[in-house]
mmCIF file of C-alpha atoms and ligand atoms in Angstrom:
data_model
loop_
_atom_site.group_PDB
_atom_site.id
_atom_site.type_symbol
_atom_site.label_atom_id
_atom_site.label_comp_id
_atom_site.label_asym_id
_atom_site.label_seq_id
_atom_site.Cartn_x
_atom_site.Cartn_y
_atom_site.Cartn_z
ATOM 1 C CA UNK K 19 -40.763 33.229 23.782
ATOM 2 C CA UNK K 20 -38.232 32.138 26.032
ATOM 3 C CA UNK K 21 -39.045 31.457 29.447
ATOM 4 C CA UNK K 22 -36.725 32.988 32.055
ATOM 5 C CA UNK K 23 -36.224 31.464 35.777
ATOM 6 C CA UNK K 24 -36.103 34.098 38.498
ATOM 7 C CA UNK K 25 -34.885 32.925 41.961
ATOM 8 C CA UNK K 26 -35.383 35.287 44.714
ATOM 9 C CA UNK K 27 -32.483 35.965 47.253
ATOM 10 C CA UNK K 28 -33.531 39.038 49.577
ATOM 11 C CA UNK K 29 -34.244 37.360 52.726
ATOM 12 C CA UNK K 30 -30.822 35.460 52.485
ATOM 13 C CA UNK K 31 -28.255 37.696 50.430
ATOM 14 C CA UNK K 32 -30.246 40.545 51.394
ATOM 15 C CA UNK K 33 -30.945 40.241 54.965
ATOM 16 C CA UNK K 34 -27.279 38.890 55.822
ATOM 17 C CA UNK K 35 -26.059 42.192 55.319
ATOM 18 C CA UNK K 36 -28.813 44.683 56.774
ATOM 19 C CA UNK K 37 -27.789 46.461 60.535
ATOM 20 C CA UNK K 38 -30.959 45.782 61.895
ATOM 21 C CA UNK K 39 -32.193 42.208 62.609
ATOM 22 C CA UNK K 40 -35.399 41.872 60.716
ATOM 23 C CA UNK K 41 -37.934 40.206 63.228
ATOM 24 C CA UNK K 42 -38.654 36.380 62.673
ATOM 25 C CA UNK K 43 -42.302 37.276 62.063
ATOM 26 C CA UNK K 44 -41.769 40.066 59.577
ATOM 27 C CA UNK K 45 -39.186 37.549 57.465
ATOM 28 C CA UNK K 46 -42.081 35.079 57.325
ATOM 29 C CA UNK K 47 -44.738 37.569 56.087
ATOM 30 C CA UNK K 48 -42.341 38.783 53.523
ATOM 31 C CA UNK K 49 -41.351 35.346 52.314
ATOM 32 C CA UNK K 50 -45.215 34.484 51.928
ATOM 33 C CA UNK K 51 -45.751 37.478 49.914
ATOM 34 C CA UNK K 52 -42.972 36.681 47.717
ATOM 35 C CA UNK K 53 -44.114 33.313 47.538
ATOM 36 C CA UNK K 54 -47.502 34.237 46.329
ATOM 37 C CA UNK K 55 -45.934 35.968 43.336
ATOM 38 C CA UNK K 56 -44.997 33.159 41.176
ATOM 39 C CA UNK K 57 -41.242 33.186 41.952
ATOM 40 C CA UNK K 58 -39.603 30.091 40.607
ATOM 41 C CA UNK K 59 -37.171 29.716 43.442
ATOM 42 C CA UNK K 60 -36.715 31.273 46.993
ATOM 43 C CA UNK K 61 -33.999 31.116 48.806
ATOM 44 C CA UNK K 62 -35.071 31.884 52.189
ATOM 45 C CA UNK K 63 -32.084 31.846 54.450
ATOM 46 C CA UNK K 64 -28.350 30.444 55.069
ATOM 47 C CA UNK K 65 -27.809 27.280 58.056
ATOM 48 C CA UNK K 66 -24.569 28.994 59.023
ATOM 49 C CA UNK K 67 -22.764 29.952 62.471
ATOM 50 C CA UNK K 68 -25.145 32.357 64.204
ATOM 51 C CA UNK K 69 -21.930 34.189 65.432
ATOM 52 C CA UNK K 70 -20.741 34.346 61.843
ATOM 53 C CA UNK K 71 -24.080 35.698 60.511
ATOM 54 C CA UNK K 72 -26.511 36.720 63.545
ATOM 55 C CA UNK K 73 -29.230 38.300 61.383
ATOM 56 C CA UNK K 74 -29.839 34.612 60.112
ATOM 57 C CA UNK K 75 -29.729 33.123 63.294
ATOM 58 C CA UNK K 76 -33.418 32.503 63.243
ATOM 59 C CA UNK K 77 -33.124 30.046 60.336
ATOM 60 C CA UNK K 78 -35.203 26.968 61.311
ATOM 61 C CA UNK K 79 -37.756 29.387 62.863
ATOM 62 C CA UNK K 80 -38.462 30.993 59.383
ATOM 63 C CA UNK K 81 -37.943 27.942 57.146
ATOM 64 C CA UNK K 82 -40.748 25.726 59.197
ATOM 65 C CA UNK K 83 -43.253 28.623 59.790
ATOM 66 C CA UNK K 84 -43.509 30.146 55.857
ATOM 67 C CA UNK K 85 -46.169 28.646 53.806
ATOM 68 C CA UNK K 86 -44.706 26.717 51.044
ATOM 69 C CA UNK K 87 -46.265 27.371 47.439
ATOM 70 C CA UNK K 88 -45.976 24.077 45.299
ATOM 71 C CA UNK K 89 -44.517 25.968 42.644
ATOM 72 C CA UNK K 90 -41.842 27.424 44.103
ATOM 73 C CA UNK K 91 -38.555 25.519 45.295
ATOM 74 C CA UNK K 92 -37.116 26.390 48.813
ATOM 75 C CA UNK K 93 -33.600 26.936 49.148
ATOM 76 C CA UNK K 94 -30.895 27.810 51.858
ATOM 77 C CA UNK K 95 -27.429 28.402 51.747
ATOM 78 C CA UNK K 96 -25.295 25.808 53.882
ATOM 79 C CA UNK K 97 -21.486 25.749 54.769
ATOM 80 C CA UNK K 98 -20.754 22.537 56.141
ATOM 81 C CA UNK K 99 -22.707 18.903 57.274
ATOM 82 C CA UNK K 100 -23.927 20.803 60.021
ATOM 83 C CA UNK K 101 -25.818 23.439 58.361
ATOM 84 C CA UNK K 102 -26.802 20.292 55.751
ATOM 85 C CA UNK K 103 -28.353 18.429 58.886
ATOM 86 C CA UNK K 104 -30.288 21.700 59.750
ATOM 87 C CA UNK K 105 -31.761 22.064 56.564
ATOM 88 C CA UNK K 106 -32.511 18.459 56.383
ATOM 89 C CA UNK K 107 -34.504 18.809 59.309
ATOM 90 C CA UNK K 108 -36.551 21.658 57.830
ATOM 91 C CA UNK K 109 -37.301 19.845 54.464
ATOM 92 C CA UNK K 110 -35.805 22.375 52.194
ATOM 93 C CA UNK K 111 -35.858 21.494 48.697
ATOM 94 C CA UNK K 112 -32.202 22.413 47.934
ATOM 95 C CA UNK K 113 -29.134 22.993 49.957
ATOM 96 C CA UNK K 114 -26.896 25.918 47.808
ATOM 97 C CA UNK K 115 -23.096 25.065 48.973
ATOM 98 C CA UNK K 116 -20.651 28.355 47.951
ATOM 99 C CA UNK K 117 -17.006 27.800 47.186
ATOM 100 C CA UNK K 118 -15.149 31.173 46.180
ATOM 101 C CA UNK K 119 -13.221 31.154 42.754
ATOM 102 C CA UNK K 120 -10.691 33.143 44.605
ATOM 103 C CA UNK K 121 -8.487 31.422 47.313
ATOM 104 C CA UNK K 122 -8.296 34.553 48.916
ATOM 105 C CA UNK K 123 -11.982 35.337 49.084
ATOM 106 C CA UNK K 124 -12.867 31.854 50.274
ATOM 107 C CA UNK K 125 -10.749 32.204 53.595
ATOM 108 C CA UNK K 126 -12.570 35.365 54.029
ATOM 109 C CA UNK K 127 -15.705 33.882 54.031
ATOM 110 C CA UNK K 128 -15.638 30.546 55.385
ATOM 111 C CA UNK K 129 -12.407 30.452 56.891
ATOM 112 C CA UNK K 130 -10.929 27.529 54.753
ATOM 113 C CA UNK K 131 -9.062 27.072 51.324
ATOM 114 C CA UNK K 132 -11.250 26.240 48.415
ATOM 115 C CA UNK K 133 -9.347 22.492 48.606
ATOM 116 C CA UNK K 134 -10.669 22.406 52.373
ATOM 117 C CA UNK K 135 -14.503 23.457 51.095
ATOM 118 C CA UNK K 136 -14.465 20.928 48.482
ATOM 119 C CA UNK K 137 -13.633 17.823 50.736
ATOM 120 C CA UNK K 138 -16.402 19.399 53.366
ATOM 121 C CA UNK K 139 -18.748 19.483 50.500
ATOM 122 C CA UNK K 140 -18.098 15.617 49.803
ATOM 123 C CA UNK K 141 -18.957 14.980 53.543
ATOM 124 C CA UNK K 142 -22.231 17.072 52.648
ATOM 125 C CA UNK K 143 -23.076 15.012 49.774
ATOM 126 C CA UNK K 144 -22.595 11.901 51.280
ATOM 127 C CA UNK K 145 -24.678 12.909 54.247
ATOM 128 C CA UNK K 146 -27.508 14.160 51.963
ATOM 129 C CA UNK K 147 -27.013 10.436 49.730
ATOM 130 C CA UNK K 148 -30.559 8.652 49.512
ATOM 131 C CA UNK K 149 -32.600 11.961 50.747
ATOM 132 C CA UNK K 150 -34.673 14.116 48.530
ATOM 133 C CA UNK K 151 -32.447 17.059 49.094
ATOM 134 C CA UNK K 152 -31.171 18.431 45.683
ATOM 135 C CA UNK K 153 -27.828 20.410 45.534
ATOM 136 C CA UNK K 154 -26.583 23.563 44.221
ATOM 137 C CA UNK K 155 -23.019 24.683 43.953
ATOM 138 C CA UNK K 156 -22.365 28.125 43.751
ATOM 139 C CA UNK K 157 -18.997 29.568 42.771
ATOM 140 C CA UNK K 158 -18.343 33.003 44.352
ATOM 141 C CA UNK K 159 -16.083 35.228 42.711
ATOM 142 C CA UNK K 160 -16.251 34.046 39.536
ATOM 143 C CA UNK K 161 -16.030 37.261 37.594
ATOM 144 C CA UNK K 162 -13.464 39.181 39.882
ATOM 145 C CA UNK K 163 -12.040 38.798 43.151
ATOM 146 C CA UNK K 164 -12.435 42.045 45.314
ATOM 147 C CA UNK K 165 -8.667 41.176 46.924
ATOM 148 C CA UNK K 166 -7.333 38.886 43.932
ATOM 149 C CA UNK K 167 -8.309 41.310 40.764
ATOM 150 C CA UNK K 168 -8.990 39.059 37.469
ATOM 151 C CA UNK K 169 -9.760 35.496 38.397
ATOM 152 C CA UNK K 170 -8.714 32.310 35.862
ATOM 153 C CA UNK K 171 -11.164 31.073 33.519
ATOM 154 C CA UNK K 172 -9.752 27.546 33.442
ATOM 155 C CA UNK K 173 -10.329 27.705 37.213
ATOM 156 C CA UNK K 174 -14.105 28.224 37.087
ATOM 157 C CA UNK K 175 -14.383 25.351 34.853
ATOM 158 C CA UNK K 176 -12.231 23.056 37.481
ATOM 159 C CA UNK K 177 -14.478 24.195 40.322
ATOM 160 C CA UNK K 178 -17.577 23.501 38.088
ATOM 161 C CA UNK K 179 -16.107 19.874 37.450
ATOM 162 C CA UNK K 180 -15.564 19.152 41.022
ATOM 163 C CA UNK K 181 -18.890 20.277 42.236
ATOM 164 C CA UNK K 182 -20.705 17.762 39.494
ATOM 165 C CA UNK K 183 -17.969 15.297 40.377
ATOM 166 C CA UNK K 184 -19.677 15.513 43.714
ATOM 167 C CA UNK K 185 -23.478 15.295 42.458
ATOM 168 C CA UNK K 186 -24.521 18.960 42.259
ATOM 169 C CA UNK K 187 -27.676 19.354 40.616
ATOM 170 C CA UNK K 188 -27.094 22.709 39.006
ATOM 171 C CA UNK K 189 -24.232 25.752 39.077
ATOM 172 C CA UNK K 190 -24.385 29.219 40.225
ATOM 173 C CA UNK K 191 -21.594 31.709 38.808
ATOM 174 C CA UNK K 192 -22.025 34.505 40.957
ATOM 175 C CA UNK K 193 -20.504 37.859 40.538
ATOM 176 C CA UNK K 194 -20.072 38.747 44.404
ATOM 177 C CA UNK K 195 -18.933 42.560 43.979
ATOM 178 C CA UNK K 196 -20.183 43.373 40.761
ATOM 179 C CA UNK K 197 -17.234 42.986 38.861
ATOM 180 C CA UNK K 198 -18.498 41.495 35.777
ATOM 181 C CA UNK K 199 -18.650 43.094 32.400
ATOM 182 C CA UNK K 200 -21.228 42.234 29.896
ATOM 183 C CA UNK K 201 -18.565 41.354 27.293
ATOM 184 C CA UNK K 202 -17.116 38.963 29.688
ATOM 185 C CA UNK K 203 -20.283 37.528 30.824
ATOM 186 C CA UNK K 204 -21.194 36.368 27.627
ATOM 187 C CA UNK K 205 -17.847 34.940 26.659
ATOM 188 C CA UNK K 206 -17.703 32.597 29.543
ATOM 189 C CA UNK K 207 -21.160 31.770 29.672
ATOM 190 C CA UNK K 208 -20.888 30.777 26.390
ATOM 191 C CA UNK K 209 -18.189 28.742 27.237
ATOM 192 C CA UNK K 210 -19.895 27.135 29.720
ATOM 193 C CA UNK K 211 -23.043 26.160 28.030
ATOM 194 C CA UNK K 212 -21.287 24.567 25.096
ATOM 195 C CA UNK K 213 -19.011 22.639 27.513
ATOM 196 C CA UNK K 214 -22.181 21.801 29.286
ATOM 197 C CA UNK K 215 -25.229 22.186 27.227
ATOM 198 C CA UNK K 216 -27.689 20.659 29.417
ATOM 199 C CA UNK K 217 -26.643 21.843 32.815
ATOM 200 C CA UNK K 218 -28.953 24.203 34.818
ATOM 201 C CA UNK K 219 -26.915 27.391 35.506
ATOM 202 C CA UNK K 220 -27.944 30.405 37.353
ATOM 203 C CA UNK K 221 -26.161 33.792 37.199
ATOM 204 C CA UNK K 222 -26.000 35.907 40.333
ATOM 205 C CA UNK K 223 -25.225 39.358 39.476
ATOM 206 C CA UNK K 224 -24.497 42.151 42.248
ATOM 207 C CA UNK K 225 -25.056 45.532 40.458
ATOM 208 C CA UNK K 226 -22.212 46.994 42.666
ATOM 209 C CA UNK K 227 -21.241 49.055 39.188
ATOM 210 C CA UNK K 228 -24.600 49.099 37.698
ATOM 211 C CA UNK K 229 -23.673 46.522 35.319
ATOM 212 C CA UNK K 230 -25.908 44.111 36.528
ATOM 213 C CA UNK K 231 -29.266 44.369 33.962
ATOM 214 C CA UNK K 232 -26.715 44.548 30.884
ATOM 215 C CA UNK K 233 -25.061 41.398 31.958
ATOM 216 C CA UNK K 234 -28.571 39.491 32.397
ATOM 217 C CA UNK K 235 -28.912 40.085 28.833
ATOM 218 C CA UNK K 236 -25.687 39.180 28.059
ATOM 219 C CA UNK K 237 -26.044 35.734 29.929
ATOM 220 C CA UNK K 238 -29.532 34.987 28.270
ATOM 221 C CA UNK K 239 -27.885 35.797 24.744
ATOM 222 C CA UNK K 240 -25.310 32.873 25.869
ATOM 223 C CA UNK K 241 -28.164 30.681 26.817
ATOM 224 C CA UNK K 242 -28.502 30.870 30.554
ATOM 225 C CA UNK K 243 -32.072 31.439 31.667
ATOM 226 C CA UNK K 244 -31.709 31.276 35.640
ATOM 227 C CA UNK K 245 -31.297 34.327 37.436
ATOM 228 C CA UNK K 246 -30.752 35.494 41.447
ATOM 229 C CA UNK K 247 -32.413 38.548 41.982
ATOM 230 C CA UNK K 248 -33.162 40.457 45.199
ATOM 231 C CA UNK K 249 -36.614 42.799 45.963
ATOM 232 C CA UNK K 250 -35.810 45.848 45.979
ATOM 233 C CA UNK K 251 -32.349 45.395 44.988
ATOM 234 C CA UNK K 252 -30.795 44.432 48.563
ATOM 235 C CA UNK K 253 -27.912 42.525 49.335
ATOM 236 C CA UNK K 254 -23.916 42.072 49.679
ATOM 237 C CA UNK K 255 -21.508 39.804 50.884
ATOM 238 C CA UNK K 256 -20.457 40.789 54.441
ATOM 239 C CA UNK K 257 -16.911 39.400 54.211
ATOM 240 C CA UNK K 258 -15.919 41.275 50.769
ATOM 241 C CA UNK K 259 -15.377 44.987 50.981
ATOM 242 C CA UNK K 260 -17.737 47.154 48.861
ATOM 243 C CA UNK K 261 -20.247 45.104 48.140
ATOM 244 C CA UNK K 262 -23.505 46.150 47.456
ATOM 245 C CA UNK K 263 -27.210 44.817 46.374
ATOM 246 C CA UNK K 264 -27.740 42.085 43.609
ATOM 247 C CA UNK K 265 -29.550 43.003 40.572
ATOM 248 C CA UNK K 266 -33.313 43.652 41.644
ATOM 249 C CA UNK K 267 -36.044 41.697 41.208
ATOM 250 C CA UNK K 268 -38.690 43.975 39.934
ATOM 251 C CA UNK K 269 -36.504 45.665 37.983
ATOM 252 C CA UNK K 270 -35.230 42.584 36.175
ATOM 253 C CA UNK K 271 -38.742 41.358 35.911
ATOM 254 C CA UNK K 272 -40.018 44.818 34.573
ATOM 255 C CA UNK K 273 -37.288 45.028 31.880
ATOM 256 C CA UNK K 274 -37.570 41.079 30.663
ATOM 257 C CA UNK K 275 -41.659 41.521 30.596
ATOM 258 C CA UNK K 276 -41.679 44.522 28.562
ATOM 259 C CA UNK K 277 -39.268 42.081 26.220
ATOM 260 C CA UNK K 278 -42.014 39.736 26.048
ATOM 261 C CA UNK K 279 -40.004 37.078 27.774
ATOM 262 C CA UNK K 280 -41.906 34.876 29.623
ATOM 263 C CA UNK K 281 -41.631 34.224 33.550
ATOM 264 C CA UNK K 282 -44.642 33.370 35.651
ATOM 265 C CA UNK K 283 -44.175 36.451 38.268
ATOM 266 C CA UNK K 284 -46.663 39.143 38.857
ATOM 267 C CA UNK K 285 -44.945 42.338 38.545
ATOM 268 C CA UNK K 286 -47.416 44.436 40.316
ATOM 269 C CA UNK K 287 -47.199 41.835 43.279
ATOM 270 C CA UNK K 288 -43.615 42.660 43.379
ATOM 271 C CA UNK K 289 -43.478 45.901 43.121
ATOM 272 C CA UNK K 290 -45.969 46.298 46.265
ATOM 273 C CA UNK K 291 -43.903 43.558 48.192
ATOM 274 C CA UNK K 292 -40.883 45.711 47.573
ATOM 275 C CA UNK K 293 -42.725 48.738 48.831
ATOM 276 C CA UNK K 294 -43.330 46.642 52.103
ATOM 277 C CA UNK K 295 -39.866 45.808 52.335
ATOM 278 C CA UNK K 296 -39.049 49.619 52.018
ATOM 279 C CA UNK K 297 -41.170 50.386 55.020
ATOM 280 C CA UNK K 298 -40.024 47.495 57.023
ATOM 281 C CA UNK K 299 -36.652 48.030 56.750
ATOM 282 C CA UNK K 300 -36.695 51.885 57.180
ATOM 283 C CA UNK K 301 -34.343 52.947 54.791
ATOM 284 C CA UNK K 302 -34.284 53.907 51.384
ATOM 285 C CA UNK K 303 -33.608 50.542 49.027
ATOM 286 C CA UNK K 304 -32.124 50.612 45.588
ATOM 287 C CA UNK K 305 -34.717 49.022 43.076
ATOM 288 C CA UNK K 306 -35.882 51.775 40.526
ATOM 289 C CA UNK K 307 -38.834 50.709 39.263
ATOM 290 C CA UNK K 308 -40.773 50.969 42.837
ATOM 291 C CA UNK K 309 -39.896 54.283 43.022
ATOM 292 C CA UNK K 310 -40.419 55.289 39.102
ATOM 293 C CA UNK K 311 -43.161 53.043 38.032
ATOM 294 C CA UNK K 312 -43.635 50.843 35.419
ATOM 295 C CA UNK K 313 -42.959 52.361 31.774
ATOM 296 C CA UNK K 314 -46.773 51.859 31.118
ATOM 297 C CA UNK K 315 -47.914 53.859 33.920
ATOM 298 C CA UNK K 316 -48.337 57.158 32.192
ATOM 299 C CA UNK K 317 -49.100 60.659 34.257
ATOM 300 C CA UNK K 318 -51.874 62.847 33.218
ATOM 301 C CA UNK K 319 -51.356 65.856 30.963
ATOM 302 C CA UNK K 320 -51.200 69.266 32.608
HETATM 303 N N1 COA O 404 -24.843 26.241 61.642
HETATM 304 C C1 COA O 404 -24.774 26.504 63.261
HETATM 305 N N2 COA O 404 -24.066 26.691 63.939
HETATM 306 C C2 COA O 404 -22.612 26.438 62.842
HETATM 307 C C3 COA O 404 -22.541 25.857 61.933
HETATM 308 C C4 COA O 404 -23.475 25.962 61.239
HETATM 309 N N3 COA O 404 -23.517 25.124 59.968
HETATM 310 N N4 COA O 404 -21.202 25.922 61.644
HETATM 311 C C5 COA O 404 -20.482 25.857 62.583
HETATM 312 N N5 COA O 404 -21.209 26.330 63.423
HETATM 313 C C6 COA O 404 -20.661 26.971 64.639
HETATM 314 C C7 COA O 404 -20.213 25.916 65.573
HETATM 315 O O1 COA O 404 -20.975 25.071 66.527
HETATM 316 C C8 COA O 404 -19.050 26.767 66.494
HETATM 317 O O2 COA O 404 -19.920 27.441 67.529
HETATM 318 P P1 COA O 404 -19.478 27.264 69.012
HETATM 319 O O3 COA O 404 -18.409 28.309 68.817
HETATM 320 O O4 COA O 404 -20.713 27.780 70.005
HETATM 321 O O5 COA O 404 -18.877 26.365 69.412
HETATM 322 C C9 COA O 404 -18.960 28.199 65.958
HETATM 323 O O6 COA O 404 -19.860 27.939 64.906
HETATM 324 C C10 COA O 404 -17.437 27.867 64.923
HETATM 325 O O7 COA O 404 -17.457 26.744 64.241
HETATM 326 P P2 COA O 404 -16.242 25.900 63.273
HETATM 327 O O8 COA O 404 -16.497 25.043 62.723
HETATM 328 O O9 COA O 404 -14.902 26.188 64.137
HETATM 329 O O10 COA O 404 -16.167 26.995 61.939
HETATM 330 P P3 COA O 404 -15.329 28.474 62.012
HETATM 331 O O11 COA O 404 -15.551 29.148 62.780
HETATM 332 O O12 COA O 404 -14.013 27.956 60.627
HETATM 333 O O13 COA O 404 -16.182 28.972 60.877
HETATM 334 C C11 COA O 404 -18.141 28.728 59.153
HETATM 335 C C12 COA O 404 -16.721 28.321 59.573
HETATM 336 C C13 COA O 404 -18.152 28.642 57.562
HETATM 337 C C14 COA O 404 -19.314 27.792 59.837
HETATM 338 C C15 COA O 404 -18.471 29.793 59.749
HETATM 339 O O14 COA O 404 -17.738 31.122 59.198
HETATM 340 C C16 COA O 404 -20.045 30.416 58.820
HETATM 341 O O15 COA O 404 -21.123 30.104 58.937
HETATM 342 N N6 COA O 404 -19.788 31.323 57.879
HETATM 343 C C17 COA O 404 -20.859 31.865 57.489
HETATM 344 C C18 COA O 404 -20.553 32.271 55.798
HETATM 345 C C19 COA O 404 -21.432 33.150 55.063
HETATM 346 O O16 COA O 404 -22.538 33.014 55.076
HETATM 347 N N7 COA O 404 -21.124 34.105 53.943
HETATM 348 C C20 COA O 404 -21.780 34.451 53.331
HETATM 349 C C21 COA O 404 -22.217 34.207 52.112
HETATM 350 S S1 COA O 404 -21.531 33.977 50.632
HETATM 351 ZN ZN1 ZN O 405 -24.736 37.580 46.360
#
């Protein structure tokens, strides 16, 4: 059976947009629980400006305090060399760079043009040269931009090449505000897969318009086997209007495990951790399986 890799982003994509600061201690506890569930990768935090994203101002402390499971890759988002330095000091396994396919979204997100972002990434890759740190290149708004609308697919390919030129080990195609349709996902992913058959590609979907899991199925059909998802379906970009949660990790794992895909993940452990997350945040979270139970959970008659 086909192996699918599950990459958790709740403590980065999710916590960056929470109204309340999640205490460091609670972040560490949650990450330790997540590490025990068999996830393949965890995006722990962002080493960004604490003024831009105050919720993640404790990035060092979180990264340094978590128990690192040998089978989990620990990654962190960075915007510049300063972020790379911080991530390196904490011995992250990977840094995640983000540029938007849409110029307008890039300006909103990191206050620079896409060209400036890639110049900056060149400096980051030179800085990290000779270290063990891996580099993942994310393309935000790959499937549509909340400001510009449709994006040009050729531009997506050009920017993938720019990431590969600076030595990126993997690429993430991100649907920042849930604008991708399943048909579009299949077409673009098949194209990218054919052009770069061996390149590790992650798909990062937000479920803003209810198309998230359908998009995953079309991504799998196009040969992509790494998926970002967020516990309880938390998530959203603070610099994109109308952004809401990622596809939900336990809902994704639930669907795929009942379709006989192979994963390492303990679904019950995830559901339990998601319930813990809801209690911790003290507001309802979008996850569905954590509320409805698994399809194998039957009710007594009468
Ligand atoms: N870590 C910590 N602090 C940082 C930093 C980093 N990686 N990068 C910049 N800063 C600090 C600077 O030291 C400076 O602090 P000061 O005001 O106390 O002197 C301040 O942030 C501004 O830095 P500057 O280089 O002028 O950048 P900017 O104001 O143009 O901000 C970004 C650019 C990208 C660094 C900032 O907007 C950012 O971190 N954005 C977060 C993007 C994000 O996480 N998006 C969501 C995920 S897709
Ligand atoms: Zn996202």
